[in-house]
Short mmCIF file of C-alpha atoms and ligand atoms in Angstrom, two decimals:
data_model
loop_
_atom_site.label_atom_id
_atom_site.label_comp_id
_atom_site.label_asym_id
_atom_site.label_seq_id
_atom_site.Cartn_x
_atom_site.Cartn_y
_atom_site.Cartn_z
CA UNK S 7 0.00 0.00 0.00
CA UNK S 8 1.25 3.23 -0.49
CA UNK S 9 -0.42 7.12 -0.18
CA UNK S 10 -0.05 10.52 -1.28
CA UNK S 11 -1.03 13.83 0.31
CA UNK S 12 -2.39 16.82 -1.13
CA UNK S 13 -2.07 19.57 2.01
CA UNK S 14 0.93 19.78 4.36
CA UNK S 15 -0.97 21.09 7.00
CA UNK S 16 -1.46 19.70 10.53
CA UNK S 17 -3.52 16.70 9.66
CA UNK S 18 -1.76 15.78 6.47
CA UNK S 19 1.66 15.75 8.10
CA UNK S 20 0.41 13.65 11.66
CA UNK S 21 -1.50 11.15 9.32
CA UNK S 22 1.37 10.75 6.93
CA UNK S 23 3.74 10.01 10.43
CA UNK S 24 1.60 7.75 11.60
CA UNK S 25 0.94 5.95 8.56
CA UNK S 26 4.91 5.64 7.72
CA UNK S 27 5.58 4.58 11.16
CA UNK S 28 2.86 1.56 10.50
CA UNK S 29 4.66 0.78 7.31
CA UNK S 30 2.86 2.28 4.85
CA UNK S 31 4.76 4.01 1.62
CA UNK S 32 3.78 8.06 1.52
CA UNK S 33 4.62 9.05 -2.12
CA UNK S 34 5.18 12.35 -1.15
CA UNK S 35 3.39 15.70 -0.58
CA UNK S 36 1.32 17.88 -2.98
CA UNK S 37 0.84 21.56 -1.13
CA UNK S 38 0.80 25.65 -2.49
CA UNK S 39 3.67 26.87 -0.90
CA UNK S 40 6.67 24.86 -2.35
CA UNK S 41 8.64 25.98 1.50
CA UNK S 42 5.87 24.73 3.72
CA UNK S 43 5.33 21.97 1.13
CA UNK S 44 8.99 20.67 1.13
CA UNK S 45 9.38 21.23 5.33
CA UNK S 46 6.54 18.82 5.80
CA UNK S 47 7.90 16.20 2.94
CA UNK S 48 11.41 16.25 4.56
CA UNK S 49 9.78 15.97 8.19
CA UNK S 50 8.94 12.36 7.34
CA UNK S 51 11.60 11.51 4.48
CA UNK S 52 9.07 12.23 1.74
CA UNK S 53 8.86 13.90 -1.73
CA UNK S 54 7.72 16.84 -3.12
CA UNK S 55 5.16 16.09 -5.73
CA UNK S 56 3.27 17.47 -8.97
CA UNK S 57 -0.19 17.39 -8.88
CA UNK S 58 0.10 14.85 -11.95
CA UNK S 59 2.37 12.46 -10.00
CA UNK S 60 -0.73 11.30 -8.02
CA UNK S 61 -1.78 9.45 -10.91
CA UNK S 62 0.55 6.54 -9.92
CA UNK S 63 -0.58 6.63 -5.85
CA UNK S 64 -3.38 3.98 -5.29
CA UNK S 65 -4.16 6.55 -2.15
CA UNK S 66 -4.45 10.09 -1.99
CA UNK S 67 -5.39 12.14 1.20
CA UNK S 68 -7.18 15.29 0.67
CA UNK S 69 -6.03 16.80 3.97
CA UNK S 70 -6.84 20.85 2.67
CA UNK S 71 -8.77 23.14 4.60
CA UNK S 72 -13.17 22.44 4.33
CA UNK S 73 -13.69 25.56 2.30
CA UNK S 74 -10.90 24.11 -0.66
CA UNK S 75 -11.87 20.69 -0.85
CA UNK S 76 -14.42 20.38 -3.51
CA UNK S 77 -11.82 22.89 -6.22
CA UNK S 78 -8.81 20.80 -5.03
CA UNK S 79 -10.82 17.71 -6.02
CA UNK S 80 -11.73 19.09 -9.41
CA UNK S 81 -8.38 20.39 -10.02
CA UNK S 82 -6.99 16.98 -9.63
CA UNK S 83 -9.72 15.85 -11.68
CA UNK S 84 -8.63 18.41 -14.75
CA UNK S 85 -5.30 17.94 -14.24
CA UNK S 86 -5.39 13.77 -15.11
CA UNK S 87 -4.07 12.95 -11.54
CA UNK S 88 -6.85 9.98 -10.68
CA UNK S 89 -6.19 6.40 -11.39
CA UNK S 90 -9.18 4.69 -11.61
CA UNK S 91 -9.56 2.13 -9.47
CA UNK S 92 -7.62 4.71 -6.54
CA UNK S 93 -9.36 5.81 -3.55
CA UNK S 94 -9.17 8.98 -2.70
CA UNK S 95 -10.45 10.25 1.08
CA UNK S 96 -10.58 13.52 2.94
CA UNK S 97 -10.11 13.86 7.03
CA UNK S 98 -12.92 16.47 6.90
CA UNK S 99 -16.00 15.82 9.57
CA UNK S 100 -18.26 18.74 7.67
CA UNK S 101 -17.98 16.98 4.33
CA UNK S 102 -19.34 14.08 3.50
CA UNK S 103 -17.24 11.48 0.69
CA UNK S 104 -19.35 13.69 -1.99
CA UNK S 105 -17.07 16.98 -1.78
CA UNK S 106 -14.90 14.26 -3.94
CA UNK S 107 -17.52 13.43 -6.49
CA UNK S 108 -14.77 14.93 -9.46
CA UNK S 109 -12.49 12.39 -9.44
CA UNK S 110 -15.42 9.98 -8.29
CA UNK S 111 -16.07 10.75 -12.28
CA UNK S 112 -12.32 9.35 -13.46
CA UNK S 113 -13.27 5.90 -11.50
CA UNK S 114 -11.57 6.57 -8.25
CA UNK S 115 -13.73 5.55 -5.10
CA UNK S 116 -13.92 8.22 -2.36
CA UNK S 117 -14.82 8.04 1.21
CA UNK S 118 -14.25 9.86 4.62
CA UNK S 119 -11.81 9.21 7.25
CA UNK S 120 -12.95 11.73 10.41
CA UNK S 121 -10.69 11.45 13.28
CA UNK S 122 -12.34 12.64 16.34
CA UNK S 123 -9.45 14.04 18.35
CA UNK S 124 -8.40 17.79 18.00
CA UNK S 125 -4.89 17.87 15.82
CA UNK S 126 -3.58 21.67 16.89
CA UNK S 127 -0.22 21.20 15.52
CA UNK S 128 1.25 17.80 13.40
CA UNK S 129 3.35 16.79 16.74
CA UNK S 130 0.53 16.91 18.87
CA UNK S 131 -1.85 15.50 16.10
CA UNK S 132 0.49 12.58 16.06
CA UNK S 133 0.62 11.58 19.56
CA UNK S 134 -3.34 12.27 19.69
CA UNK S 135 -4.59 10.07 16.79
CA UNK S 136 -3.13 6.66 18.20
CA UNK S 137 -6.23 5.53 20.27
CA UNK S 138 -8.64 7.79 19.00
CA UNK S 139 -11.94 6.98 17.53
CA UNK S 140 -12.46 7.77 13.95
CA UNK S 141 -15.68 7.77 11.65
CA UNK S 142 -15.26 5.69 8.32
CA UNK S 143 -17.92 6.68 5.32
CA UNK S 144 -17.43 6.15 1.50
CA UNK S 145 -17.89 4.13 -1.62
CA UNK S 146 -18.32 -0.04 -0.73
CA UNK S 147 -15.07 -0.24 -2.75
CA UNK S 148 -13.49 2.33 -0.58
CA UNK S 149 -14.99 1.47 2.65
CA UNK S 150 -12.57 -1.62 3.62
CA UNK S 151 -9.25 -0.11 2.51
CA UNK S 152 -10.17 3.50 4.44
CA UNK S 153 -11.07 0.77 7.82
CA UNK S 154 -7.55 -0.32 7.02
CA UNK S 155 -5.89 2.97 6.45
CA UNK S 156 -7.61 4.22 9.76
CA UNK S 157 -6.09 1.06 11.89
CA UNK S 158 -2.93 1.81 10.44
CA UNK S 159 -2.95 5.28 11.39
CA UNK S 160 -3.65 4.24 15.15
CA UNK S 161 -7.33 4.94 15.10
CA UNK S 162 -10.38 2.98 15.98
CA UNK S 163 -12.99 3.21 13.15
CA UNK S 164 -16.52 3.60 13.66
CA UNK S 165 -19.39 3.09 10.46
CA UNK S 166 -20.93 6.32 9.78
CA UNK S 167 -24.09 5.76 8.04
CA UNK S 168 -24.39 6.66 4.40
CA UNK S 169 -27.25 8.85 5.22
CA UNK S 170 -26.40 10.33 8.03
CA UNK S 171 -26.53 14.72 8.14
CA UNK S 172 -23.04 15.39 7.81
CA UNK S 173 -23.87 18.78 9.32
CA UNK S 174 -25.45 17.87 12.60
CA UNK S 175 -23.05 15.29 13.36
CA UNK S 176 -20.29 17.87 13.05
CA UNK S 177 -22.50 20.30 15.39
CA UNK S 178 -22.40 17.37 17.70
CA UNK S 179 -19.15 16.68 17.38
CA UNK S 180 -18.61 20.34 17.94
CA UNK S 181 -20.44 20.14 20.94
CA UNK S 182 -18.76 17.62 22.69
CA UNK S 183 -14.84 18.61 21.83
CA UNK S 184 -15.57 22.48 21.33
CA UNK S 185 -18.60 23.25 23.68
CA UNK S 186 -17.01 20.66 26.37
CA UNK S 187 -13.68 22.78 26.03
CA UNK S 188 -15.55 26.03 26.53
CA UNK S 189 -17.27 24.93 29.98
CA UNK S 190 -14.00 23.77 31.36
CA UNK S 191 -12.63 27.29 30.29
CA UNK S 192 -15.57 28.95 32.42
CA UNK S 193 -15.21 26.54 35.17
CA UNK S 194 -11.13 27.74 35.29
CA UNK S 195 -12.17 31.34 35.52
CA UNK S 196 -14.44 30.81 38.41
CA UNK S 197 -11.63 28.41 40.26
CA UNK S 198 -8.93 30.82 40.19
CA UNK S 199 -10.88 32.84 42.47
CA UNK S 200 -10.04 29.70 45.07
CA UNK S 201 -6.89 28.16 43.98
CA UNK S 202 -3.55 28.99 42.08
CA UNK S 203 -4.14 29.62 38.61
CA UNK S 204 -2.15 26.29 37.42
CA UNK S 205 -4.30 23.88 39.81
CA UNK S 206 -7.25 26.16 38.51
CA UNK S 207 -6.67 24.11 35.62
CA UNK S 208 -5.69 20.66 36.61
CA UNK S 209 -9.01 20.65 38.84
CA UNK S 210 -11.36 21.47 36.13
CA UNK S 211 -9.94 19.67 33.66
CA UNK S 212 -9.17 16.96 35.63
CA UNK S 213 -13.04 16.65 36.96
CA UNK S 214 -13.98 16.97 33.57
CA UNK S 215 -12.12 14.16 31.89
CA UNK S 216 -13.46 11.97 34.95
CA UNK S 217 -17.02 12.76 34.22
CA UNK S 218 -16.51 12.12 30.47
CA UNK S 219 -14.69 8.53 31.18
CA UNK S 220 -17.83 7.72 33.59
CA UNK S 221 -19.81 8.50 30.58
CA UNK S 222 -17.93 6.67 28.12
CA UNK S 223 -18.18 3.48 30.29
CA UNK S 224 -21.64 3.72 31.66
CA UNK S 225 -23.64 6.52 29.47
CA UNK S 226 -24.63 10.17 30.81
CA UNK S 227 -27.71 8.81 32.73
CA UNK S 228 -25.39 6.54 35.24
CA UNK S 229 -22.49 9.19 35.05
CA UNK S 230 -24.42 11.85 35.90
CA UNK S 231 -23.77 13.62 39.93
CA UNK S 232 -24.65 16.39 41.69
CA UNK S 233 -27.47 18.73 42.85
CA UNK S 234 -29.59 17.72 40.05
CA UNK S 235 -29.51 14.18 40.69
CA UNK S 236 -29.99 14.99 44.40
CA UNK S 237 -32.74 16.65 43.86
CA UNK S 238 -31.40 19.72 45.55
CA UNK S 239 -33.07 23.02 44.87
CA UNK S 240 -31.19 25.46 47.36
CA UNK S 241 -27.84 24.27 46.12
CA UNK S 242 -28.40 25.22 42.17
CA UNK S 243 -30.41 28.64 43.39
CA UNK S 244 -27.39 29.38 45.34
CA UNK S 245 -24.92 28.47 42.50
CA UNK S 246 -27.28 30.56 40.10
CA UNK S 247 -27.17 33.20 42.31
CA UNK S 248 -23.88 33.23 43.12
CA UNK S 249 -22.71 32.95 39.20
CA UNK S 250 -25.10 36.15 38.11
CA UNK S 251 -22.41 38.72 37.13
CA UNK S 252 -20.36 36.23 35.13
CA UNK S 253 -19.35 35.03 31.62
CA UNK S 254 -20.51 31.93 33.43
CA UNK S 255 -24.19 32.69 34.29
CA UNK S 256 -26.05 31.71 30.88
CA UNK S 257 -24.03 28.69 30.55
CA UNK S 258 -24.84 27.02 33.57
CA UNK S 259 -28.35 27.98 33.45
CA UNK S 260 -28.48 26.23 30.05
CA UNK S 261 -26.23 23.05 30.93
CA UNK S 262 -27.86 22.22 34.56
CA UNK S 263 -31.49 22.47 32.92
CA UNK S 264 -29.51 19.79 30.81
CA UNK S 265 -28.90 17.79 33.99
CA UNK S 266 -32.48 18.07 35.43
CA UNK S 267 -33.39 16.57 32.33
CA UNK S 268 -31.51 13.52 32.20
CA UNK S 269 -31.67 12.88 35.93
CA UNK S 270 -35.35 12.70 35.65
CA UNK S 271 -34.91 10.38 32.41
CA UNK S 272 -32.98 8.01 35.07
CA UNK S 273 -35.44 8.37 37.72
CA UNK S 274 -33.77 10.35 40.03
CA UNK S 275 -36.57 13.12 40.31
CA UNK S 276 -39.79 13.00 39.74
CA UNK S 277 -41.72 15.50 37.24
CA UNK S 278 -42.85 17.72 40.05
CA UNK S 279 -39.02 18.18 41.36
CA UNK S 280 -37.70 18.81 37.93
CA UNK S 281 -40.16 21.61 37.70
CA UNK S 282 -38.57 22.94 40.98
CA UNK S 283 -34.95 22.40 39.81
CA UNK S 284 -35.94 24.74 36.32
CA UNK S 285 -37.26 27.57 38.69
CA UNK S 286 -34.49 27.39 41.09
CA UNK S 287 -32.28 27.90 37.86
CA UNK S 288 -34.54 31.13 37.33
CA UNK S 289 -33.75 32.72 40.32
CA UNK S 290 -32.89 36.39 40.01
CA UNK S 291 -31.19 37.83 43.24
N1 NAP X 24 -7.07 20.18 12.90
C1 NAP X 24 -8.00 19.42 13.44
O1 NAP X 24 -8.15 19.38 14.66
C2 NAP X 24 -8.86 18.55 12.56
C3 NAP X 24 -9.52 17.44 13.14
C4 NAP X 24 -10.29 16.64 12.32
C5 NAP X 24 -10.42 16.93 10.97
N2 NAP X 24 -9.79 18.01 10.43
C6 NAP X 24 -9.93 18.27 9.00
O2 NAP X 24 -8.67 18.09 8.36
C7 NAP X 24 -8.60 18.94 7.19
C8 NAP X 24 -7.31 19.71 7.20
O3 NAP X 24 -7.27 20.51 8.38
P1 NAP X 24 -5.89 21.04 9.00
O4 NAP X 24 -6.20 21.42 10.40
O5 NAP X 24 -4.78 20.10 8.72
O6 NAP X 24 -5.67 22.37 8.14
P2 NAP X 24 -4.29 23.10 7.83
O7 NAP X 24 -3.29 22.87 8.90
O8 NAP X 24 -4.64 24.51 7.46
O9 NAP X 24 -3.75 22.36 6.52
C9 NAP X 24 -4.33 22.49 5.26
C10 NAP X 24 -3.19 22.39 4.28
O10 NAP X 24 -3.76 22.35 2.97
C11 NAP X 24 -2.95 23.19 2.13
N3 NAP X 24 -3.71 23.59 0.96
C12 NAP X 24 -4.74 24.45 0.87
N4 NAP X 24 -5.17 24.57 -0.40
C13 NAP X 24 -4.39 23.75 -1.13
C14 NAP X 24 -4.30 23.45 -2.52
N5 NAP X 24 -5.10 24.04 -3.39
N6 NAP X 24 -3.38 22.54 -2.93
C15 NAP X 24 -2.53 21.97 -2.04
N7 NAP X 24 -2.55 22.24 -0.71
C16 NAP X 24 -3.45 23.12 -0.27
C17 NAP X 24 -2.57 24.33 3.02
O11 NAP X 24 -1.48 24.99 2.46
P3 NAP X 24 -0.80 26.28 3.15
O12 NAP X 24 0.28 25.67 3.99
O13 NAP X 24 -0.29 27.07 2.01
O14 NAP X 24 -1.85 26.99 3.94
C18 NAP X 24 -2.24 23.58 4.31
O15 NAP X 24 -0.91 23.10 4.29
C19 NAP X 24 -9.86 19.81 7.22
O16 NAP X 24 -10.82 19.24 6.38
C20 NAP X 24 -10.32 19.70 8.66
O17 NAP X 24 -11.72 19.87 8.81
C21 NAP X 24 -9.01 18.83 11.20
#
């Protein structure tokens, strides 16, 4: 097996690591800025190639950026650089394997490899995709091979249904790296109010990773703690209270009526308590 990449960005380079390290051939590296373009190719002992070279890779990654996808595609496409018979495959979780339908017309199969860890930088990328899960969509000839390529890589592939809407599974993938991130950033403000600024951030985030394991094991209803599954109305009018002047204030309001939810789906409270949790959360001085 061996793979090309067109995009020397963050996700191009920690795939193309990974994938050498697992004994896969990279061709070498298509990219816009020949400097960037050759960095990234010498990082890993790779070439620099053409856009027409990819003709002989049975693999190409589209690792570009969401909003060049579909014209990188159709340059390819124009330029002659799809085999038929080659797969091509994007990293993108916003597109679906149809933002590669031009060189789906040369007789290439396409499909969608959507690691679900963030990649800020290639190093970090790298260390962060071994383990992580990783949605797998495409083309039934593409399907198997982009399984394999995601193994390879480190990852652990999960079927994405054909049908699925691409969009709201990347709100709710969104939701749980981005909006999870954003809560934890609130919850460090509010700590460093009652510890140093460092622990600040190895409490919250360390709370938060333990709450999302407990999940990931047992699902939210079982993971779920705290004055909503106690059924404790002073405590969450005193913590709405005592958040009113903050960044913090809508946030909580929004995720605890989130909690009173779920802990009456598991039969913690009953109906009439839930309605006391809500107005508890309403409290105004
Ligand atoms: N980063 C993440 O956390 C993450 C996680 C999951 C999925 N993804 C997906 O991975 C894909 C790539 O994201 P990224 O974070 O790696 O972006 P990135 O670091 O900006 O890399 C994109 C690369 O594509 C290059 N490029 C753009 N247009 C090109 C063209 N016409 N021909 C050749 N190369 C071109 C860029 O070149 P320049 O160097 O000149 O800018 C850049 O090197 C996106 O679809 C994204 O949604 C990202």
């Amino acid at each position: 097996m061996s793979l090309a990449v067109i995009g020397p960005g963050r996700v191009g380079v920690a795939f193309a690591r990974r994938l050498r390290e697992a004994g896969v051939a990279i061709d070498g590296f298509v990219g816009r800025d020949p400097g960037r373009t050759r960095l990234a190719a010498e990082s890993i002992g790779a070439h620099v190639l053409a856009i027409e070279d990819l003709v002989r890779s049975p693999i190409v990654l589209v690792a570009v950026g969401d909003q060049e996808l579909e014209r990188v595609a159709e340059d390819a496409a124009a330029a002659g650089a799809v085999a038929a018979g080659s797969v091509w495959w994007h990293p993108s979780g916003f597109h679906g394997p149809d933002a590669l339908r031009a060189v789906r017309k040369h007789a290439a199969h396409v499909g969608v490899v959507h690691p679900l860890c963030p990649i800020p930088d290639a190093d970090r990328g790298y260390e962060s995709l071994a383990g992580a899960l990783a949605t797998v969509a495409g083309d039934r000839e593409a399907f198997p091979i982009l399984e394999a390529v995601a193994m390879q890589a480190g990852l652990l592939p999960v079927a994405m249904r054909a049908e699925a809407d691409r969009v709201r599974y990347h709100a709710a993938c969104a939701l749980a790296a981005n909006g999870v991130t954003a809560a934890i950033g609130l919850a460090i403000d509010l700590l460093e109010d009652a510890v140093e600024p460092a622990d600040a951030r190895r409490v919250a985030a360390s709370l938060a990773a333990r709450a999302a394991h407990l999940v990931f094991e047992h699902g939210a209803e079982v993971a779920l703690s705290g004055p909503a599954v106690r059924g404790d109305a002073d405590v969450l009018a005193a913590h709405t209270r005592a958040l009113r002047s903050t960044d913090a204030a809508d946030a909580y309001r929004e995720l605890m009526r989130r909690a009173v939810a779920i802990a009456q789906r598991r039969g913690s409270i009953d109906a009439a308590m839930a309605t006391r949790l809500d107005q508890a959360l309403e409290t105004d001085g």
